[in-house]
Tab-separated table of C-alpha atoms and ligand atoms in Angstrom:
chain	number	residue	atom	x	y	z
A	1	UNK	CA	35.084	117.284	110.865
A	2	UNK	CA	35.157	116.783	107.068
A	3	UNK	CA	31.856	116.110	105.277
A	4	UNK	CA	31.347	112.571	103.939
A	5	UNK	CA	32.479	113.774	100.540
A	6	UNK	CA	35.595	115.527	101.837
A	7	UNK	CA	36.642	112.520	103.920
A	8	UNK	CA	39.074	110.162	102.228
A	9	UNK	CA	37.572	107.026	103.687
A	10	UNK	CA	33.951	105.906	103.212
A	11	UNK	CA	31.222	105.951	105.832
A	12	UNK	CA	28.081	103.821	105.784
A	13	UNK	CA	25.090	105.100	107.738
A	14	UNK	CA	22.276	102.798	106.546
A	15	UNK	CA	21.929	99.162	105.633
A	16	UNK	CA	22.484	98.781	101.882
A	17	UNK	CA	20.609	99.561	99.796
A	18	UNK	CA	19.171	102.349	101.934
A	19	UNK	CA	15.490	103.381	101.673
A	20	UNK	CA	15.993	106.041	98.982
A	21	UNK	CA	18.269	103.768	96.993
A	22	UNK	CA	15.571	101.090	97.079
A	23	UNK	CA	13.063	103.539	95.623
A	24	UNK	CA	15.397	104.442	92.758
A	25	UNK	CA	16.161	100.797	92.032
A	26	UNK	CA	12.417	100.064	91.899
A	27	UNK	CA	11.797	102.969	89.492
A	28	UNK	CA	14.786	101.971	87.400
A	29	UNK	CA	13.525	98.398	87.174
A	30	UNK	CA	10.192	99.750	85.927
A	31	UNK	CA	11.477	102.221	83.358
A	32	UNK	CA	14.999	101.301	82.285
A	33	UNK	CA	16.248	98.784	79.758
A	34	UNK	CA	16.789	95.409	81.444
A	35	UNK	CA	19.976	94.918	79.409
A	36	UNK	CA	22.048	96.993	81.850
A	37	UNK	CA	24.359	94.905	84.029
A	38	UNK	CA	24.372	96.438	87.494
A	39	UNK	CA	26.418	94.321	89.913
A	40	UNK	CA	25.100	95.856	93.136
A	41	UNK	CA	22.645	98.600	94.086
A	42	UNK	CA	24.818	101.704	94.244
A	43	UNK	CA	22.586	104.716	93.638
A	44	UNK	CA	25.033	107.576	93.263
A	45	UNK	CA	24.179	111.161	94.077
A	46	UNK	CA	27.431	113.090	94.460
A	47	UNK	CA	31.117	112.509	93.987
A	48	UNK	CA	34.334	114.139	95.030
A	49	UNK	CA	37.816	112.790	94.475
A	50	UNK	CA	37.672	109.030	94.950
A	51	UNK	CA	34.548	109.214	97.115
A	52	UNK	CA	30.969	108.706	95.916
A	53	UNK	CA	27.973	109.515	98.087
A	54	UNK	CA	24.682	107.712	97.531
A	55	UNK	CA	21.125	109.029	97.837
A	56	UNK	CA	20.947	107.926	101.488
A	57	UNK	CA	24.130	109.716	102.536
A	58	UNK	CA	26.368	106.624	102.556
A	59	UNK	CA	29.792	107.230	101.112
A	60	UNK	CA	31.962	104.763	99.202
A	61	UNK	CA	35.557	104.571	98.084
A	62	UNK	CA	35.409	104.302	94.328
A	63	UNK	CA	37.797	101.726	92.868
A	64	UNK	CA	35.704	101.476	89.692
A	65	UNK	CA	35.759	105.141	88.596
A	66	UNK	CA	32.676	104.735	86.414
A	67	UNK	CA	34.447	101.963	84.453
A	68	UNK	CA	37.863	103.646	84.432
A	69	UNK	CA	36.404	106.949	83.255
A	70	UNK	CA	36.814	109.350	86.187
A	71	UNK	CA	40.580	109.500	85.828
A	72	UNK	CA	40.867	112.762	87.769
A	73	UNK	CA	38.317	111.627	90.345
A	74	UNK	CA	34.790	112.895	90.650
A	75	UNK	CA	34.090	116.546	89.965
A	76	UNK	CA	37.668	117.767	90.148
A	77	UNK	CA	37.387	121.542	90.739
A	78	UNK	CA	39.572	122.322	87.710
A	79	UNK	CA	37.496	120.063	85.468
A	80	UNK	CA	34.240	121.502	86.823
A	81	UNK	CA	35.531	125.037	86.287
A	82	UNK	CA	36.575	124.274	82.706
A	83	UNK	CA	33.170	122.709	81.954
A	84	UNK	CA	31.248	125.595	83.527
A	85	UNK	CA	33.299	128.244	81.757
A	86	UNK	CA	32.913	126.570	78.371
A	87	UNK	CA	29.203	125.868	78.906
A	88	UNK	CA	28.641	129.566	79.503
A	89	UNK	CA	30.486	130.445	76.292
A	90	UNK	CA	29.488	127.847	73.673
A	91	UNK	CA	27.973	124.404	74.165
A	92	UNK	CA	27.766	123.078	70.633
A	93	UNK	CA	28.708	124.004	67.104
A	94	UNK	CA	29.424	120.623	65.401
A	95	UNK	CA	32.995	120.011	64.452
A	96	UNK	CA	31.919	118.223	61.289
A	97	UNK	CA	30.699	121.430	59.695
A	98	UNK	CA	32.403	124.230	61.616
A	99	UNK	CA	35.680	125.015	63.297
A	100	UNK	CA	36.289	125.539	67.001
A	101	UNK	CA	39.670	126.497	68.418
A	102	UNK	CA	39.545	123.809	71.113
A	103	UNK	CA	39.510	120.945	68.581
A	104	UNK	CA	42.985	121.398	67.069
A	105	UNK	CA	44.258	122.395	70.511
A	106	UNK	CA	43.240	119.086	72.069
A	107	UNK	CA	44.306	117.158	68.970
A	108	UNK	CA	47.764	118.703	69.152
A	109	UNK	CA	47.987	117.904	72.858
A	110	UNK	CA	46.971	114.274	72.291
A	111	UNK	CA	49.461	113.869	69.457
A	112	UNK	CA	52.220	115.293	71.660
A	113	UNK	CA	51.648	112.445	74.138
A	114	UNK	CA	52.289	109.787	71.482
A	115	UNK	CA	55.828	108.753	70.668
A	116	UNK	CA	56.944	108.251	67.075
A	117	UNK	CA	58.420	110.326	64.302
A	118	UNK	CA	55.439	110.490	62.001
A	119	UNK	CA	52.927	113.306	62.378
A	120	UNK	CA	49.427	112.192	63.376
A	121	UNK	CA	45.854	113.357	62.923
A	122	UNK	CA	42.802	113.058	65.155
A	123	UNK	CA	39.080	112.374	64.778
A	124	UNK	CA	36.823	113.086	67.778
A	125	UNK	CA	33.726	111.045	68.636
A	126	UNK	CA	31.511	110.428	71.626
A	127	UNK	CA	32.183	106.936	72.946
A	128	UNK	CA	34.667	104.115	72.855
A	129	UNK	CA	32.622	102.115	70.403
A	130	UNK	CA	32.469	105.100	68.054
A	131	UNK	CA	36.245	105.422	68.141
A	132	UNK	CA	36.540	101.747	67.210
A	133	UNK	CA	33.947	102.067	64.435
A	134	UNK	CA	35.919	104.963	62.987
A	135	UNK	CA	39.182	103.060	63.258
A	136	UNK	CA	37.678	100.089	61.393
A	137	UNK	CA	36.409	102.382	58.648
A	138	UNK	CA	39.708	104.214	58.362
A	139	UNK	CA	41.708	100.982	58.189
A	140	UNK	CA	39.421	99.630	55.453
A	141	UNK	CA	39.442	102.917	53.571
A	142	UNK	CA	43.201	103.319	53.651
A	143	UNK	CA	44.191	99.750	52.849
A	144	UNK	CA	41.307	99.070	50.445
A	145	UNK	CA	41.087	95.690	52.194
A	146	UNK	CA	38.237	94.444	54.334
A	147	UNK	CA	39.399	91.610	56.603
A	148	UNK	CA	39.901	92.227	60.320
A	149	UNK	CA	41.569	90.197	63.035
A	150	UNK	CA	40.812	90.547	66.744
A	151	UNK	CA	41.449	88.462	69.857
A	152	UNK	CA	39.371	86.159	72.020
A	153	UNK	CA	38.529	87.908	75.269
A	154	UNK	CA	38.662	91.342	73.672
A	155	UNK	CA	36.031	94.014	74.121
A	156	UNK	CA	35.831	96.821	71.599
A	157	UNK	CA	32.236	97.995	72.003
A	158	UNK	CA	28.639	97.096	71.322
A	159	UNK	CA	27.638	98.785	68.066
A	160	UNK	CA	27.472	96.357	65.177
A	161	UNK	CA	30.936	97.002	63.731
A	162	UNK	CA	32.812	97.004	67.023
A	163	UNK	CA	30.624	94.144	68.291
A	164	UNK	CA	31.887	92.060	65.382
A	165	UNK	CA	35.347	92.420	66.899
A	166	UNK	CA	34.252	91.966	70.517
A	167	UNK	CA	34.687	88.371	71.700
A	168	UNK	CA	34.196	88.733	75.419
A	169	UNK	CA	30.879	87.178	76.487
A	170	UNK	CA	28.439	85.472	74.143
A	171	UNK	CA	25.468	87.309	75.733
A	172	UNK	CA	26.877	90.475	74.155
A	173	UNK	CA	26.425	88.969	70.660
A	174	UNK	CA	23.554	86.520	71.132
A	175	UNK	CA	20.387	87.196	69.099
A	176	UNK	CA	21.921	90.092	67.196
A	177	UNK	CA	22.237	88.116	63.987
A	178	UNK	CA	24.953	88.349	61.396
A	179	UNK	CA	27.687	90.822	62.215
A	180	UNK	CA	30.443	92.240	60.014
A	181	UNK	CA	31.852	89.673	57.587
A	182	UNK	CA	35.551	89.023	57.259
A	183	UNK	CA	36.346	89.097	60.974
A	184	UNK	CA	38.362	86.312	62.605
A	185	UNK	CA	39.596	85.905	66.172
A	186	UNK	CA	42.765	84.376	67.520
A	187	UNK	CA	43.731	83.654	71.159
A	188	UNK	CA	45.112	86.441	73.347
A	189	UNK	CA	48.330	85.831	75.306
A	190	UNK	CA	46.814	85.043	78.705
A	191	UNK	CA	49.863	84.101	80.768
A	192	UNK	CA	48.012	82.763	83.827
A	193	UNK	CA	46.200	80.284	81.607
A	194	UNK	CA	48.904	79.851	78.972
A	195	UNK	CA	48.327	76.529	77.235
A	196	UNK	CA	52.064	76.273	76.587
A	197	UNK	CA	53.239	76.994	80.124
A	198	UNK	CA	54.890	80.326	79.291
A	199	UNK	CA	55.481	83.168	81.730
A	200	UNK	CA	53.914	86.614	81.549
A	201	UNK	CA	56.950	87.724	79.525
A	202	UNK	CA	56.974	84.923	76.967
A	203	UNK	CA	53.327	83.874	76.544
A	204	UNK	CA	52.092	84.301	72.965
A	205	UNK	CA	54.809	82.750	70.779
A	206	UNK	CA	52.456	80.032	69.544
A	207	UNK	CA	49.705	82.581	68.861
A	208	UNK	CA	51.980	84.518	66.516
A	209	UNK	CA	52.835	81.250	64.846
A	210	UNK	CA	49.137	80.453	64.501
A	211	UNK	CA	48.590	83.854	62.907
A	212	UNK	CA	51.345	83.503	60.359
A	213	UNK	CA	51.311	79.764	59.714
A	214	UNK	CA	47.587	78.996	59.933
A	215	UNK	CA	45.513	82.149	59.627
A	216	UNK	CA	47.561	83.743	56.836
A	217	UNK	CA	47.918	80.478	54.922
A	218	UNK	CA	44.495	78.907	55.396
A	219	UNK	CA	41.979	81.731	55.948
A	220	UNK	CA	43.024	85.242	55.010
A	221	UNK	CA	45.980	86.078	52.815
A	222	UNK	CA	47.769	88.921	54.637
A	223	UNK	CA	47.272	91.236	51.674
A	224	UNK	CA	43.521	90.973	52.278
A	225	UNK	CA	43.741	92.066	55.906
A	226	UNK	CA	42.935	95.688	56.711
A	227	UNK	CA	43.765	95.629	60.418
A	228	UNK	CA	44.641	93.701	63.517
A	229	UNK	CA	43.083	95.296	66.586
A	230	UNK	CA	44.446	94.666	70.043
A	231	UNK	CA	44.040	95.880	73.604
A	232	UNK	CA	47.510	96.163	75.179
A	233	UNK	CA	45.806	95.130	78.411
A	234	UNK	CA	42.479	93.415	77.957
A	235	UNK	CA	39.980	95.401	80.015
A	236	UNK	CA	36.610	93.655	80.013
A	237	UNK	CA	38.504	90.415	79.367
A	238	UNK	CA	39.972	90.270	82.890
A	239	UNK	CA	42.708	92.931	82.994
A	240	UNK	CA	45.142	90.720	81.127
A	241	UNK	CA	48.332	92.436	79.895
A	242	UNK	CA	49.905	91.325	76.613
A	243	UNK	CA	53.670	90.756	76.894
A	244	UNK	CA	55.807	93.501	75.323
A	245	UNK	CA	57.425	91.098	72.840
A	246	UNK	CA	53.979	90.024	71.635
A	247	UNK	CA	52.928	93.571	70.766
A	248	UNK	CA	56.308	94.202	69.141
A	249	UNK	CA	55.973	91.077	66.994
A	250	UNK	CA	52.421	92.010	66.076
A	251	UNK	CA	53.707	95.379	64.907
A	252	UNK	CA	56.457	93.707	62.888
A	253	UNK	CA	53.963	91.369	61.197
A	254	UNK	CA	51.600	94.261	60.440
A	255	UNK	CA	54.412	96.391	59.019
A	256	UNK	CA	55.611	93.559	56.844
A	257	UNK	CA	52.203	93.062	55.233
A	258	UNK	CA	50.840	96.613	55.184
A	259	UNK	CA	48.226	95.695	57.805
A	260	UNK	CA	47.059	98.497	60.110
A	261	UNK	CA	47.831	97.874	63.769
A	262	UNK	CA	44.929	99.363	65.721
A	263	UNK	CA	45.567	99.640	69.452
A	264	UNK	CA	42.462	100.035	71.584
A	265	UNK	CA	43.430	102.206	74.550
A	266	UNK	CA	39.847	102.997	75.499
A	267	UNK	CA	40.254	101.438	78.952
A	268	UNK	CA	44.023	101.312	79.417
A	269	UNK	CA	44.924	104.797	78.204
A	270	UNK	CA	45.260	108.312	79.586
A	271	UNK	CA	47.903	107.662	82.231
A	272	UNK	CA	46.192	104.768	83.995
A	273	UNK	CA	49.130	102.399	83.597
A	274	UNK	CA	51.717	105.025	84.582
A	275	UNK	CA	52.396	106.043	80.985
A	276	UNK	CA	50.070	107.992	78.734
A	277	UNK	CA	49.315	104.848	76.705
A	278	UNK	CA	49.722	101.231	77.747
A	279	UNK	CA	51.291	100.380	74.361
A	280	UNK	CA	54.245	102.609	75.297
A	281	UNK	CA	55.387	99.911	77.744
A	282	UNK	CA	56.129	97.814	74.638
A	283	UNK	CA	57.753	100.666	72.702
A	284	UNK	CA	55.558	100.246	69.626
A	285	UNK	CA	54.035	102.852	67.311
A	286	UNK	CA	50.540	101.789	66.243
A	287	UNK	CA	48.931	103.036	63.045
A	288	UNK	CA	45.667	103.928	64.770
A	289	UNK	CA	44.960	104.422	68.484
A	290	UNK	CA	41.428	104.411	69.948
A	291	UNK	CA	40.822	106.549	73.029
A	292	UNK	CA	37.802	107.306	75.246
A	293	UNK	CA	36.864	106.799	78.921
A	294	UNK	CA	39.563	108.602	80.978
A	295	UNK	CA	40.149	111.349	78.425
A	296	UNK	CA	37.502	113.783	79.677
A	297	UNK	CA	36.816	112.776	83.311
A	298	UNK	CA	33.277	111.610	82.525
A	299	UNK	CA	32.206	113.938	79.728
A	300	UNK	CA	31.397	111.889	76.606
A	301	UNK	CA	34.388	112.184	74.333
A	302	UNK	CA	36.419	109.734	72.317
A	303	UNK	CA	39.066	109.975	69.653
A	304	UNK	CA	41.063	107.939	67.248
A	305	UNK	CA	44.509	109.113	66.369
A	306	UNK	CA	46.199	107.892	63.205
A	307	UNK	CA	49.478	108.397	61.441
A	308	UNK	CA	49.171	111.148	58.848
A	309	UNK	CA	49.967	108.680	56.084
A	310	UNK	CA	46.996	106.586	57.269
A	311	UNK	CA	44.406	109.318	57.774
A	312	UNK	CA	44.125	110.370	54.161
A	313	UNK	CA	40.415	109.902	53.614
A	314	UNK	CA	38.544	112.473	51.604
A	315	UNK	CA	36.111	115.174	52.682
A	316	UNK	CA	32.774	113.625	53.675
A	317	UNK	CA	34.145	110.109	54.213
A	318	UNK	CA	33.487	110.252	57.950
A	319	UNK	CA	31.823	112.686	60.341
A	320	UNK	CA	29.642	112.999	63.453
A	321	UNK	CA	27.355	115.657	64.901
A	322	UNK	CA	28.578	115.846	68.499
A	323	UNK	CA	32.171	114.610	68.312
A	324	UNK	CA	34.578	117.184	69.675
A	325	UNK	CA	31.859	119.024	71.550
A	326	UNK	CA	33.410	122.189	73.058
A	327	UNK	CA	32.334	121.377	76.636
A	328	UNK	CA	33.746	117.835	76.431
A	329	UNK	CA	36.958	119.156	74.973
A	330	UNK	CA	37.303	121.766	77.705
A	331	UNK	CA	36.922	118.948	80.208
A	332	UNK	CA	39.540	116.902	78.342
A	333	UNK	CA	42.028	119.783	78.278
A	334	UNK	CA	41.703	120.196	82.056
A	335	UNK	CA	41.899	116.406	82.494
A	336	UNK	CA	45.080	115.966	80.434
A	337	UNK	CA	46.691	118.837	82.296
A	338	UNK	CA	45.994	117.153	85.630
A	339	UNK	CA	47.144	113.759	84.354
A	340	UNK	CA	50.371	115.239	83.023
A	341	UNK	CA	51.102	117.259	86.127
A	342	UNK	CA	50.891	114.587	88.776
A	343	UNK	CA	48.194	111.949	88.326
A	344	UNK	CA	50.058	109.794	85.808
A	345	UNK	CA	53.042	109.715	88.121
A	346	UNK	CA	50.719	108.962	91.024
A	347	UNK	CA	49.160	106.080	89.047
A	348	UNK	CA	52.627	104.573	88.654
A	349	UNK	CA	53.523	105.148	92.305
A	350	UNK	CA	50.242	103.895	93.740
A	351	UNK	CA	50.170	100.970	91.309
A	352	UNK	CA	53.602	99.897	92.572
A	353	UNK	CA	52.465	100.439	96.130
A	354	UNK	CA	49.354	98.287	95.709
A	355	UNK	CA	51.233	95.536	93.836
A	356	UNK	CA	53.837	95.541	96.600
A	357	UNK	CA	51.055	94.914	99.113
A	358	UNK	CA	49.005	92.358	97.175
A	359	UNK	CA	51.398	90.373	94.986
A	360	UNK	CA	51.360	87.565	97.568
A	361	UNK	CA	47.557	87.275	97.696
A	362	UNK	CA	47.692	83.940	95.807
A	363	UNK	CA	49.900	82.614	98.615
A	364	UNK	CA	47.672	84.070	101.324
A	365	UNK	CA	44.207	83.417	99.922
A	366	UNK	CA	43.327	80.109	98.340
A	367	UNK	CA	40.588	81.699	96.212
A	368	UNK	CA	42.984	84.179	94.576
A	369	UNK	CA	44.632	82.637	91.512
A	370	UNK	CA	46.427	85.612	90.011
A	371	UNK	CA	47.143	89.294	90.591
A	372	UNK	CA	48.223	91.249	87.516
A	373	UNK	CA	48.161	94.522	85.654
A	374	UNK	CA	50.046	97.775	85.378
A	375	UNK	CA	49.745	101.007	87.317
A	376	UNK	CA	46.175	101.462	88.484
A	377	UNK	CA	44.758	98.809	86.174
A	378	UNK	CA	44.879	95.825	88.504
A	379	UNK	CA	43.095	92.514	88.000
A	380	UNK	CA	42.524	89.797	90.586
A	381	UNK	CA	41.496	86.412	89.227
A	382	UNK	CA	39.397	84.254	91.536
A	383	UNK	CA	39.564	80.464	91.454
A	384	UNK	CA	37.949	77.614	93.332
A	385	UNK	CA	41.145	75.611	93.295
A	386	UNK	CA	44.596	77.054	92.670
A	387	UNK	CA	45.857	73.792	91.113
A	388	UNK	CA	43.050	73.239	88.606
A	389	UNK	CA	42.448	77.013	88.233
A	390	UNK	CA	38.720	76.308	88.181
A	391	UNK	CA	37.045	79.669	87.635
A	392	UNK	CA	35.149	80.881	90.714
A	393	UNK	CA	32.478	83.141	89.272
A	394	UNK	CA	30.208	82.903	92.323
A	395	UNK	CA	33.076	83.573	94.749
A	396	UNK	CA	34.187	86.559	92.685
A	397	UNK	CA	30.630	87.926	92.767
A	398	UNK	CA	30.477	87.342	96.522
A	399	UNK	CA	33.722	89.278	97.097
A	400	UNK	CA	32.476	92.233	95.040
A	401	UNK	CA	29.187	92.242	96.931
A	402	UNK	CA	30.868	92.031	100.333
A	403	UNK	CA	33.260	94.839	99.416
A	404	UNK	CA	30.283	97.006	98.425
A	405	UNK	CA	28.658	96.340	101.785
A	406	UNK	CA	31.877	97.534	103.433
A	407	UNK	CA	31.993	100.735	101.353
A	408	UNK	CA	34.307	99.768	98.486
A	409	UNK	CA	33.208	99.976	94.856
A	410	UNK	CA	34.852	97.507	92.475
A	411	UNK	CA	33.720	95.831	89.276
A	412	UNK	CA	33.969	92.404	87.774
A	413	UNK	CA	36.066	91.776	84.687
A	414	UNK	CA	36.293	88.723	82.470
A	415	UNK	CA	34.617	85.554	83.633
A	416	UNK	CA	36.014	85.458	87.149
A	417	UNK	CA	38.185	88.488	87.885
A	418	UNK	CA	37.803	91.651	89.915
A	419	UNK	CA	39.183	94.894	88.603
A	420	UNK	CA	40.660	97.717	90.577
A	421	UNK	CA	40.579	100.845	88.431
A	422	UNK	CA	40.378	103.772	90.835
A	423	UNK	CA	40.740	107.435	89.934
A	424	UNK	CA	44.426	108.206	89.439
A	425	UNK	CA	44.533	110.474	92.494
A	426	UNK	CA	44.184	107.885	95.267
A	427	UNK	CA	46.638	107.953	98.151
A	428	UNK	CA	48.094	105.310	100.478
A	429	UNK	CA	45.326	105.636	103.042
A	430	UNK	CA	42.730	104.911	100.388
A	431	UNK	CA	44.800	102.084	98.884
A	432	UNK	CA	45.086	100.548	102.357
A	433	UNK	CA	41.324	100.774	102.855
A	434	UNK	CA	40.746	98.981	99.554
A	435	UNK	CA	43.331	96.297	100.318
A	436	UNK	CA	41.972	95.716	103.831
A	437	UNK	CA	38.400	95.568	102.572
A	438	UNK	CA	39.194	93.051	99.849
A	439	UNK	CA	41.214	90.925	102.275
A	440	UNK	CA	38.292	90.844	104.718
A	441	UNK	CA	35.971	89.970	101.844
A	442	UNK	CA	38.275	87.118	100.704
A	443	UNK	CA	38.378	85.717	104.241
A	444	UNK	CA	34.604	85.786	104.567
A	445	UNK	CA	34.165	84.310	101.090
A	446	UNK	CA	36.622	81.505	101.741
A	447	UNK	CA	34.313	80.323	104.492
A	448	UNK	CA	31.666	79.706	101.822
A	449	UNK	CA	33.634	76.791	100.331
B	1	PLP	C1	38.874	98.482	75.390
B	1	PLP	C2	37.508	99.030	75.138
B	1	PLP	N1	37.154	99.400	73.901
B	1	PLP	C3	35.943	99.914	73.632
B	1	PLP	C4	34.999	100.049	74.624
B	1	PLP	C5	33.651	100.616	74.301
B	1	PLP	O1	33.515	101.876	74.889
B	1	PLP	P1	32.090	102.538	75.085
B	1	PLP	O2	31.380	101.769	76.140
B	1	PLP	O3	32.384	103.956	75.491
B	1	PLP	O4	31.396	102.469	73.779
B	1	PLP	C6	35.312	99.662	75.932
B	1	PLP	C7	34.323	99.773	77.008
B	1	PLP	O5	34.439	99.225	78.065
B	1	PLP	C8	36.602	99.142	76.201
B	1	PLP	O6	36.960	98.752	77.421
């Protein structure tokens, strides 16, 4: 019989949280920052593939992947081997001051995944927010302009520069005082709630009009704008994909005015949507791309990749102590190899499979308003009433909690959505478990109203 970790399907052996988990939660409550947003008491101990085992020996199917980070699953043997080998050879040298052969190797690999004629260059950092900070600085440096435009619902990080762009939940900004000046937000094309009744292919026309006819004429002259930053699929904002035409038009507007188009692929990138980068579905070529999360299977690594003509800043303009750490890069090299040789294709295949099975949830469950996404980036929006689309935050929370108590890990997204962002290696049996578990949770939750 396989161990709990080797099994593909979870097994619960205690009530949740179990006794050891309760102890950890109590200690955590005493010693850890209360700003962390745990949705349920999972106290992880081990992981393998798409399975996580907790401190009490319960196992869970992980459809959260550490917020879309564990792209190759937990502790993939090839990733572990690469980390161990590199850790035994050299842990740190600092890429800001010294060279290490892995850095250009990974940079070259990343660049090779990005379409477009122009050569590109890479800067490595440690987290998504750091990639965004760097992208903001580079855009300002290169254009010699300072204004920035982002979208409502977007999440780009929590350090003060990226937080100035983030417009997801007001708790993320409240009490932090004045942020970066010269930042404005415009609506994101959210087809399910499109004010103009468009479809998921056409939503956004009026937003582009607003940008050109109102924003450019009344607030910021385009020649003052350094960058427009966009998530091709809003992650924290509810897993909302932007229509292809919208991203193409954004690119056209940016090109026309010399504005940098920054695409934030921190959550949507690295094969999750069935292509290396979600922006590829729209056939655009951004000026700067921000990457983190799935790139190194859980080791802290981020990057921003820019066209060579954009990354022209001078020696000393930007740096970081840990960015491009050899162990993280070794993990990333192993990760990209796995993604390229099967997992990206699997993300596409399993994404199609899951969509095929759940596209009719709005017809079958009155609390499901919308099912959307690409590949293994799937959002489910919960409503109290399908006609009024009243947001059902409490019902969404109840579904997530019930799923946890049945052995499925998911996360919330946006105000009232659930996200499915499993490791890219899941198979049909695991997809079926997740689907069945969510369906049971919907049925039980529907009884609450
Ligand atoms: C699209 C996007 N950008 C940036 C970030 C910030 O990344 P990090 O939490 O690693 O700083 C996130 C995190 O969720 C994200 O989803």
